[in-house]
mmCIF file of C-alpha atoms in Angstrom:
data_model
loop_
_atom_site.group_PDB
_atom_site.id
_atom_site.type_symbol
_atom_site.label_atom_id
_atom_site.label_comp_id
_atom_site.label_asym_id
_atom_site.label_seq_id
_atom_site.Cartn_x
_atom_site.Cartn_y
_atom_site.Cartn_z
ATOM 1 C CA UNK A 1 111.788 107.120 97.187
ATOM 2 C CA UNK A 2 110.283 103.603 97.771
ATOM 3 C CA UNK A 3 107.992 103.405 101.012
ATOM 4 C CA UNK A 4 107.206 101.028 103.667
ATOM 5 C CA UNK A 5 104.004 101.204 106.151
ATOM 6 C CA UNK A 6 104.114 99.141 109.164
ATOM 7 C CA UNK A 7 100.855 98.751 110.408
ATOM 8 C CA UNK A 8 99.199 97.225 113.300
ATOM 9 C CA UNK A 9 97.240 97.136 116.763
ATOM 10 C CA UNK A 10 98.775 99.065 119.520
ATOM 11 C CA UNK A 11 101.575 97.231 121.064
ATOM 12 C CA UNK A 12 102.140 95.034 118.718
ATOM 13 C CA UNK A 13 106.252 95.598 118.243
ATOM 14 C CA UNK A 14 106.309 98.183 114.800
ATOM 15 C CA UNK A 15 108.724 100.328 117.120
ATOM 16 C CA UNK A 16 110.995 97.633 117.895
ATOM 17 C CA UNK A 17 110.190 95.946 113.634
ATOM 18 C CA UNK A 18 111.318 99.073 112.618
ATOM 19 C CA UNK A 19 114.000 100.290 114.382
ATOM 20 C CA UNK A 20 116.237 96.638 113.669
ATOM 21 C CA UNK A 21 114.775 96.731 109.719
ATOM 22 C CA UNK A 22 116.742 100.276 109.457
ATOM 23 C CA UNK A 23 119.421 98.911 111.644
ATOM 24 C CA UNK A 24 119.085 96.123 109.330
ATOM 25 C CA UNK A 25 118.940 97.946 105.894
ATOM 26 C CA UNK A 26 121.469 100.827 106.509
ATOM 27 C CA UNK A 27 124.200 98.088 108.219
ATOM 28 C CA UNK A 28 123.757 94.857 105.773
ATOM 29 C CA UNK A 29 122.300 96.225 102.851
ATOM 30 C CA UNK A 30 124.526 99.618 102.838
ATOM 31 C CA UNK A 31 121.152 101.907 102.383
ATOM 32 C CA UNK A 32 122.504 105.617 103.649
ATOM 33 C CA UNK A 33 119.967 107.641 103.625
ATOM 34 C CA UNK A 34 116.556 105.946 105.250
ATOM 35 C CA UNK A 35 113.625 108.488 107.402
ATOM 36 C CA UNK A 36 110.733 107.133 109.445
ATOM 37 C CA UNK A 37 107.965 108.652 109.172
ATOM 38 C CA UNK A 38 106.029 108.190 112.605
ATOM 39 C CA UNK A 39 102.375 108.149 113.318
ATOM 40 C CA UNK A 40 100.711 108.899 116.391
ATOM 41 C CA UNK A 41 97.159 109.406 117.780
ATOM 42 C CA UNK A 42 98.378 110.339 121.317
ATOM 43 C CA UNK A 43 98.803 114.289 121.824
ATOM 44 C CA UNK A 44 102.471 113.421 122.741
ATOM 45 C CA UNK A 45 104.924 111.954 120.733
ATOM 46 C CA UNK A 46 106.951 109.515 121.882
ATOM 47 C CA UNK A 47 108.577 106.997 119.589
ATOM 48 C CA UNK A 48 109.804 109.211 117.359
ATOM 49 C CA UNK A 49 112.455 109.634 120.229
ATOM 50 C CA UNK A 50 113.171 106.130 120.443
ATOM 51 C CA UNK A 51 113.735 106.163 116.527
ATOM 52 C CA UNK A 52 116.220 109.837 116.458
ATOM 53 C CA UNK A 53 118.003 107.905 119.622
ATOM 54 C CA UNK A 54 118.908 104.824 117.513
ATOM 55 C CA UNK A 55 120.394 107.644 114.772
ATOM 56 C CA UNK A 56 117.905 107.857 112.227
ATOM 57 C CA UNK A 57 116.527 110.665 110.619
ATOM 58 C CA UNK A 58 112.417 111.358 111.652
ATOM 59 C CA UNK A 59 109.459 112.992 110.804
ATOM 60 C CA UNK A 60 106.261 112.824 112.943
ATOM 61 C CA UNK A 61 102.814 113.663 112.350
ATOM 62 C CA UNK A 62 101.023 113.085 116.000
ATOM 63 C CA UNK A 63 97.726 114.235 117.193
ATOM 64 C CA UNK A 64 95.410 112.434 114.867
ATOM 65 C CA UNK A 65 95.897 109.408 112.536
ATOM 66 C CA UNK A 66 96.517 110.108 109.020
ATOM 67 C CA UNK A 67 94.474 107.517 107.908
ATOM 68 C CA UNK A 68 91.108 109.893 108.853
ATOM 69 C CA UNK A 69 91.983 112.681 111.020
ATOM 70 C CA UNK A 70 95.569 113.889 109.579
ATOM 71 C CA UNK A 71 94.673 112.165 106.033
ATOM 72 C CA UNK A 72 95.110 115.742 104.453
ATOM 73 C CA UNK A 73 98.515 116.078 105.976
ATOM 74 C CA UNK A 74 100.163 113.035 105.032
ATOM 75 C CA UNK A 75 101.070 113.465 101.103
ATOM 76 C CA UNK A 76 102.355 116.997 101.844
ATOM 77 C CA UNK A 77 104.115 115.536 104.469
ATOM 78 C CA UNK A 78 105.637 112.562 102.419
ATOM 79 C CA UNK A 79 106.402 115.248 99.880
ATOM 80 C CA UNK A 80 108.536 117.390 102.343
ATOM 81 C CA UNK A 81 110.403 114.086 103.577
ATOM 82 C CA UNK A 82 111.730 113.025 99.708
ATOM 83 C CA UNK A 83 111.946 117.347 99.102
ATOM 84 C CA UNK A 84 114.334 117.596 102.033
ATOM 85 C CA UNK A 85 115.766 114.528 103.667
ATOM 86 C CA UNK A 86 115.945 111.961 99.480
ATOM 87 C CA UNK A 87 115.485 109.304 101.376
ATOM 88 C CA UNK A 88 116.085 106.358 98.789
ATOM 89 C CA UNK A 89 113.531 104.673 101.662
ATOM 90 C CA UNK A 90 111.162 105.985 104.053
ATOM 91 C CA UNK A 91 109.741 103.622 106.959
ATOM 92 C CA UNK A 92 106.010 104.867 108.251
ATOM 93 C CA UNK A 93 104.503 104.418 111.379
ATOM 94 C CA UNK A 94 101.099 103.656 111.437
ATOM 95 C CA UNK A 95 99.176 104.503 114.388
ATOM 96 C CA UNK A 96 97.643 100.832 116.247
ATOM 97 C CA UNK A 97 94.139 102.493 115.254
ATOM 98 C CA UNK A 98 94.619 102.950 111.167
ATOM 99 C CA UNK A 99 93.182 101.422 108.639
ATOM 100 C CA UNK A 100 96.333 100.917 106.526
ATOM 101 C CA UNK A 101 95.081 100.231 103.022
ATOM 102 C CA UNK A 102 93.362 103.476 103.586
ATOM 103 C CA UNK A 103 97.157 105.439 103.435
ATOM 104 C CA UNK A 104 98.210 103.367 100.719
ATOM 105 C CA UNK A 105 95.375 104.286 98.943
ATOM 106 C CA UNK A 106 96.146 107.823 99.991
ATOM 107 C CA UNK A 107 100.125 107.897 99.130
ATOM 108 C CA UNK A 108 98.842 105.912 95.445
ATOM 109 C CA UNK A 109 96.451 108.549 94.644
ATOM 110 C CA UNK A 110 97.633 111.905 96.251
ATOM 111 C CA UNK A 111 101.241 111.581 94.674
ATOM 112 C CA UNK A 112 101.414 108.161 92.840
ATOM 113 C CA UNK A 113 104.044 105.616 95.249
ATOM 114 C CA UNK A 114 102.420 102.537 95.304
ATOM 115 C CA UNK A 115 103.773 101.526 99.524
ATOM 116 C CA UNK A 116 104.079 98.003 99.910
ATOM 117 C CA UNK A 117 102.203 97.111 103.886
ATOM 118 C CA UNK A 118 103.560 94.737 106.092
ATOM 119 C CA UNK A 119 101.365 94.263 109.710
ATOM 120 C CA UNK A 120 102.602 92.993 112.473
ATOM 121 C CA UNK A 121 100.105 90.527 115.216
ATOM 122 C CA UNK A 122 100.521 90.458 119.065
ATOM 123 C CA UNK A 123 100.785 87.298 119.964
ATOM 124 C CA UNK A 124 99.900 87.334 123.413
ATOM 125 C CA UNK A 125 97.050 88.987 123.354
ATOM 126 C CA UNK A 126 95.387 88.234 119.639
ATOM 127 C CA UNK A 127 92.657 85.920 120.834
ATOM 128 C CA UNK A 128 91.651 88.829 123.155
ATOM 129 C CA UNK A 129 92.123 91.859 120.288
ATOM 130 C CA UNK A 130 91.052 90.298 117.301
ATOM 131 C CA UNK A 131 87.243 90.036 119.425
ATOM 132 C CA UNK A 132 86.924 93.282 120.297
ATOM 133 C CA UNK A 133 88.747 95.073 117.842
ATOM 134 C CA UNK A 134 87.879 92.714 114.810
ATOM 135 C CA UNK A 135 87.189 95.225 112.203
ATOM 136 C CA UNK A 136 90.060 97.143 112.956
ATOM 137 C CA UNK A 137 93.042 94.470 113.425
ATOM 138 C CA UNK A 138 91.147 92.123 110.736
ATOM 139 C CA UNK A 139 91.253 95.138 107.699
ATOM 140 C CA UNK A 140 94.872 95.566 109.164
ATOM 141 C CA UNK A 141 95.659 91.949 108.334
ATOM 142 C CA UNK A 142 93.862 91.933 105.331
ATOM 143 C CA UNK A 143 95.664 94.654 103.529
ATOM 144 C CA UNK A 144 99.219 93.655 104.302
ATOM 145 C CA UNK A 145 101.830 91.981 101.663
ATOM 146 C CA UNK A 146 103.600 90.736 104.720
ATOM 147 C CA UNK A 147 102.637 89.527 108.620
ATOM 148 C CA UNK A 148 104.283 88.974 111.073
ATOM 149 C CA UNK A 149 103.331 87.375 114.097
ATOM 150 C CA UNK A 150 105.036 89.200 116.528
ATOM 151 C CA UNK A 151 105.984 87.744 120.475
ATOM 152 C CA UNK A 152 106.186 84.640 119.848
ATOM 153 C CA UNK A 153 108.002 83.992 122.739
ATOM 154 C CA UNK A 154 105.769 84.664 124.776
ATOM 155 C CA UNK A 155 103.474 82.067 124.058
ATOM 156 C CA UNK A 156 102.926 77.997 123.310
ATOM 157 C CA UNK A 157 103.234 76.625 120.011
ATOM 158 C CA UNK A 158 99.181 75.852 120.065
ATOM 159 C CA UNK A 159 98.594 79.412 120.470
ATOM 160 C CA UNK A 160 101.155 80.523 117.560
ATOM 161 C CA UNK A 161 99.348 78.011 115.263
ATOM 162 C CA UNK A 162 95.741 78.546 116.326
ATOM 163 C CA UNK A 163 96.637 82.420 115.445
ATOM 164 C CA UNK A 164 98.642 81.918 112.343
ATOM 165 C CA UNK A 165 95.654 79.786 110.812
ATOM 166 C CA UNK A 166 93.532 82.498 112.414
ATOM 167 C CA UNK A 167 95.288 85.538 110.230
ATOM 168 C CA UNK A 168 96.042 83.055 107.270
ATOM 169 C CA UNK A 169 91.782 82.540 106.926
ATOM 170 C CA UNK A 170 91.930 86.399 107.168
ATOM 171 C CA UNK A 171 94.852 86.948 104.475
ATOM 172 C CA UNK A 172 95.977 83.696 102.589
ATOM 173 C CA UNK A 173 97.794 85.473 99.869
ATOM 174 C CA UNK A 174 100.022 87.905 101.855
ATOM 175 C CA UNK A 175 103.908 86.370 103.436
ATOM 176 C CA UNK A 176 103.449 85.320 107.087
ATOM 177 C CA UNK A 177 105.969 84.867 109.661
ATOM 178 C CA UNK A 178 105.908 84.024 113.315
ATOM 179 C CA UNK A 179 108.968 86.652 114.939
ATOM 180 C CA UNK A 180 110.459 87.713 118.118
ATOM 181 C CA UNK A 181 110.683 91.090 117.727
ATOM 182 C CA UNK A 182 112.429 92.004 121.196
ATOM 183 C CA UNK A 183 115.483 88.790 119.233
ATOM 184 C CA UNK A 184 116.855 89.408 116.339
ATOM 185 C CA UNK A 185 114.529 89.239 113.700
ATOM 186 C CA UNK A 186 116.102 86.938 111.170
ATOM 187 C CA UNK A 187 117.723 88.286 108.077
ATOM 188 C CA UNK A 188 115.333 86.208 105.774
ATOM 189 C CA UNK A 189 112.012 88.075 107.065
ATOM 190 C CA UNK A 190 113.584 91.801 106.287
ATOM 191 C CA UNK A 191 114.175 90.386 102.548
ATOM 192 C CA UNK A 192 111.017 89.590 102.486
ATOM 193 C CA UNK A 193 109.266 93.144 103.371
ATOM 194 C CA UNK A 194 111.202 94.863 101.094
ATOM 195 C CA UNK A 195 110.316 91.963 98.073
ATOM 196 C CA UNK A 196 108.982 93.689 94.831
ATOM 197 C CA UNK A 197 108.448 97.703 96.343
ATOM 198 C CA UNK B 1 85.944 122.456 130.573
ATOM 199 C CA UNK B 2 82.816 121.053 128.894
ATOM 200 C CA UNK B 3 83.019 117.107 127.181
ATOM 201 C CA UNK B 4 82.910 117.437 123.642
ATOM 202 C CA UNK B 5 82.807 113.793 122.673
ATOM 203 C CA UNK B 6 83.572 113.289 118.646
ATOM 204 C CA UNK B 7 84.744 110.055 118.234
ATOM 205 C CA UNK B 8 84.108 107.488 115.303
ATOM 206 C CA UNK B 9 83.319 104.278 115.816
ATOM 207 C CA UNK B 10 85.350 101.497 114.511
ATOM 208 C CA UNK B 11 82.196 101.183 112.469
ATOM 209 C CA UNK B 12 80.665 104.435 111.597
ATOM 210 C CA UNK B 13 85.096 104.916 110.529
ATOM 211 C CA UNK B 14 85.069 101.733 108.013
ATOM 212 C CA UNK B 15 81.777 102.720 106.398
ATOM 213 C CA UNK B 16 83.031 106.310 105.756
ATOM 214 C CA UNK B 17 87.627 106.993 106.352
ATOM 215 C CA UNK B 18 87.878 105.184 102.781
ATOM 216 C CA UNK B 19 86.222 106.352 100.943
ATOM 217 C CA UNK B 20 87.123 110.537 101.283
ATOM 218 C CA UNK B 21 89.945 112.531 102.243
ATOM 219 C CA UNK B 22 89.658 115.372 104.611
ATOM 220 C CA UNK B 23 91.272 117.684 106.558
ATOM 221 C CA UNK B 24 90.424 118.111 109.732
ATOM 222 C CA UNK B 25 94.200 118.829 111.746
ATOM 223 C CA UNK B 26 92.735 121.716 112.845
ATOM 224 C CA UNK B 27 90.190 121.342 114.460
ATOM 225 C CA UNK B 28 90.815 117.950 116.013
ATOM 226 C CA UNK B 29 92.944 119.428 118.523
ATOM 227 C CA UNK B 30 90.316 121.069 119.738
ATOM 228 C CA UNK B 31 87.432 119.128 119.313
ATOM 229 C CA UNK B 32 88.264 116.165 120.706
ATOM 230 C CA UNK B 33 90.034 116.788 123.940
ATOM 231 C CA UNK B 34 89.631 118.653 127.087
ATOM 232 C CA UNK B 35 91.906 118.902 130.280
ATOM 233 C CA UNK B 36 90.862 117.129 133.627
ATOM 234 C CA UNK B 37 91.350 116.316 137.328
ATOM 235 C CA UNK B 38 94.886 119.382 137.040
ATOM 236 C CA UNK B 39 95.404 118.665 140.716
ATOM 237 C CA UNK B 40 99.507 119.736 142.120
ATOM 238 C CA UNK B 41 100.794 116.121 140.776
ATOM 239 C CA UNK B 42 100.475 114.929 136.857
ATOM 240 C CA UNK B 43 97.583 116.228 135.208
ATOM 241 C CA UNK B 44 95.650 114.077 132.521
ATOM 242 C CA UNK B 45 94.787 114.906 129.081
ATOM 243 C CA UNK B 46 92.097 113.139 128.046
ATOM 244 C CA UNK B 47 91.502 112.493 124.167
ATOM 245 C CA UNK B 48 89.276 110.487 121.708
ATOM 246 C CA UNK B 49 89.540 108.395 118.641
ATOM 247 C CA UNK B 50 88.485 105.168 117.519
ATOM 248 C CA UNK B 51 86.719 104.364 120.209
ATOM 249 C CA UNK B 52 89.704 104.912 122.400
ATOM 250 C CA UNK B 53 90.454 106.769 124.936
ATOM 251 C CA UNK B 54 93.574 108.474 125.032
ATOM 252 C CA UNK B 55 94.879 109.695 128.582
ATOM 253 C CA UNK B 56 98.764 112.139 128.362
ATOM 254 C CA UNK B 57 100.332 113.063 130.631
ATOM 255 C CA UNK B 58 104.522 114.737 131.336
ATOM 256 C CA UNK B 59 105.612 116.079 134.371
ATOM 257 C CA UNK B 60 109.119 115.310 136.467
ATOM 258 C CA UNK B 61 109.433 112.946 138.729
ATOM 259 C CA UNK B 62 111.150 114.199 141.991
ATOM 260 C CA UNK B 63 113.605 111.994 142.531
ATOM 261 C CA UNK B 64 117.488 112.198 141.826
ATOM 262 C CA UNK B 65 118.437 108.691 140.509
ATOM 263 C CA UNK B 66 116.933 107.693 137.545
ATOM 264 C CA UNK B 67 117.062 103.956 137.956
ATOM 265 C CA UNK B 68 114.601 104.560 140.945
ATOM 266 C CA UNK B 69 112.920 106.700 138.906
ATOM 267 C CA UNK B 70 112.281 104.415 136.037
ATOM 268 C CA UNK B 71 111.293 102.004 138.652
ATOM 269 C CA UNK B 72 108.598 103.758 139.574
ATOM 270 C CA UNK B 73 107.888 105.105 136.735
ATOM 271 C CA UNK B 74 107.329 101.072 135.215
ATOM 272 C CA UNK B 75 105.690 100.062 138.711
ATOM 273 C CA UNK B 76 103.345 102.119 138.559
ATOM 274 C CA UNK B 77 101.966 102.276 134.742
ATOM 275 C CA UNK B 78 102.152 98.551 135.924
ATOM 276 C CA UNK B 79 99.259 99.217 138.083
ATOM 277 C CA UNK B 80 97.512 100.798 135.369
ATOM 278 C CA UNK B 81 97.127 98.652 133.427
ATOM 279 C CA UNK B 82 95.609 96.656 135.531
ATOM 280 C CA UNK B 83 93.388 98.805 136.775
ATOM 281 C CA UNK B 84 92.466 99.047 133.585
ATOM 282 C CA UNK B 85 91.672 95.640 132.852
ATOM 283 C CA UNK B 86 90.295 95.094 136.279
ATOM 284 C CA UNK B 87 87.796 97.879 135.348
ATOM 285 C CA UNK B 88 86.483 95.816 131.790
ATOM 286 C CA UNK B 89 89.219 97.534 129.703
ATOM 287 C CA UNK B 90 91.613 96.903 126.912
ATOM 288 C CA UNK B 91 94.510 98.184 126.437
ATOM 289 C CA UNK B 92 95.953 99.589 123.863
ATOM 290 C CA UNK B 93 98.983 100.600 125.285
ATOM 291 C CA UNK B 94 100.614 103.030 128.141
ATOM 292 C CA UNK B 95 104.299 104.370 126.684
ATOM 293 C CA UNK B 96 106.092 106.753 128.519
ATOM 294 C CA UNK B 97 109.383 108.628 128.226
ATOM 295 C CA UNK B 98 111.614 108.656 130.622
ATOM 296 C CA UNK B 99 115.109 110.658 131.269
ATOM 297 C CA UNK B 100 117.564 112.306 133.338
ATOM 298 C CA UNK B 101 120.688 113.768 132.075
ATOM 299 C CA UNK B 102 121.736 112.440 129.115
ATOM 300 C CA UNK B 103 119.958 109.146 129.723
ATOM 301 C CA UNK B 104 116.656 108.276 128.491
ATOM 302 C CA UNK B 105 114.413 105.094 128.688
ATOM 303 C CA UNK B 106 110.882 104.141 127.095
ATOM 304 C CA UNK B 107 109.137 102.456 129.288
ATOM 305 C CA UNK B 108 105.854 100.339 127.363
ATOM 306 C CA UNK B 109 102.804 98.540 128.928
ATOM 307 C CA UNK B 110 100.393 96.303 127.079
ATOM 308 C CA UNK B 111 99.524 94.059 129.151
ATOM 309 C CA UNK B 112 100.552 94.061 132.744
ATOM 310 C CA UNK B 113 104.093 94.080 132.533
ATOM 311 C CA UNK B 114 106.395 96.213 130.992
ATOM 312 C CA UNK B 115 108.955 96.587 128.572
ATOM 313 C CA UNK B 116 111.645 99.264 128.596
ATOM 314 C CA UNK B 117 114.522 100.690 125.776
ATOM 315 C CA UNK B 118 117.244 102.884 126.315
ATOM 316 C CA UNK B 119 118.622 104.816 124.374
ATOM 317 C CA UNK B 120 120.873 108.189 123.806
ATOM 318 C CA UNK B 121 118.767 111.412 124.506
ATOM 319 C CA UNK B 122 119.091 114.701 124.987
ATOM 320 C CA UNK B 123 117.018 116.806 127.594
ATOM 321 C CA UNK B 124 113.602 114.702 127.314
ATOM 322 C CA UNK B 125 111.344 115.090 130.208
ATOM 323 C CA UNK B 126 108.592 112.848 131.873
ATOM 324 C CA UNK B 127 105.852 111.946 129.169
ATOM 325 C CA UNK B 128 103.274 109.705 127.878
ATOM 326 C CA UNK B 129 99.920 108.451 127.132
ATOM 327 C CA UNK B 130 97.835 105.657 127.964
ATOM 328 C CA UNK B 131 95.620 104.331 124.846
ATOM 329 C CA UNK B 132 92.733 102.317 125.902
ATOM 330 C CA UNK B 133 89.239 101.169 124.984
ATOM 331 C CA UNK B 134 85.833 100.167 127.318
ATOM 332 C CA UNK B 135 86.986 102.717 130.291
ATOM 333 C CA UNK B 136 84.738 105.795 130.419
ATOM 334 C CA UNK B 137 87.077 109.164 130.683
ATOM 335 C CA UNK B 138 86.660 109.495 134.301
ATOM 336 C CA UNK B 139 87.392 106.177 135.003
ATOM 337 C CA UNK B 140 91.187 106.228 133.183
ATOM 338 C CA UNK B 141 91.920 109.927 134.790
ATOM 339 C CA UNK B 142 91.197 108.672 138.342
ATOM 340 C CA UNK B 143 93.642 105.236 137.807
ATOM 341 C CA UNK B 144 96.670 107.605 135.806
ATOM 342 C CA UNK B 145 95.473 110.272 138.563
ATOM 343 C CA UNK B 146 95.958 107.459 141.301
ATOM 344 C CA UNK B 147 99.118 105.522 139.816
ATOM 345 C CA UNK B 148 101.509 107.373 138.013
ATOM 346 C CA UNK B 149 100.504 110.953 138.715
ATOM 347 C CA UNK B 150 100.744 110.431 141.823
ATOM 348 C CA UNK B 151 104.641 110.368 141.175
ATOM 349 C CA UNK B 152 104.796 113.247 138.157
ATOM 350 C CA UNK B 153 105.316 116.569 139.720
ATOM 351 C CA UNK B 154 104.582 119.999 137.050
ATOM 352 C CA UNK B 155 107.067 121.146 135.400
#
């Protein structure tokens, strides 16, 4: 089982991206068995209903974050998913407040599985969010193998350039690409996200 | 019910969170959340995480027409978002699921604009959360009660 961890701040478009990615994997790559693990900090589970409604196998961990308060439950849940669903791929959506590297460390340490991290950045709200939540958002970007700058349809070229520079200053090693998860995402982005897992 | 604040700040989390793993999943339900403003309309359930204030609500919208209900809920969510921003807070997101007779929609507000996605679904109820920063518990409760709470009924 391969694991892709999708991180990024609240409202950055993680669920929309995962939906398109899962469809691409199933329909274009012919991967039949894809599972999605949703983690939500709220006491109500919201995103899992949307993904379930699209026909994918979904498990949820809510009322806490698997990078901290629910860290102990994560390996057990992944192990159960592997045992019951036998997915080729597990797409895991972190909460918008999660530190992805902490989740990756937990999975590697507990299960011996290396996972790839794709983090999303909200181009429209970047300036505000990076200022107010600098440590969290910087960590989300810094630990990513791929950073997708989302919602580029809502910003002008100058803003996009500034966001991209800011992202690259935080993480110069990651593959960085602008995109709009509200529209059709180019296949090249999916290929990059799934590379070397 | 008395408030028992026990949330971790971003700084605290970063300082401790990566060096150890602990499982307090059975306790955080209780020590980090409480109900407030239990009016006849939608009840707001407040909890905390990482400095965020999370207000959860669920109930039914007493309108038979799904499209009208969805539109009304979206407008109340926009209004809640505007009030959070006006109160000096930052919206993480405000997300609700609304359904009627198999029609499902997810409404998401991250600024003051909403994004609606439709999907196939069963018997979901109107339910959702607002995750915000920099706004006191009472203020978020007041905002949600005075906006979305006005159109949600229990049950």
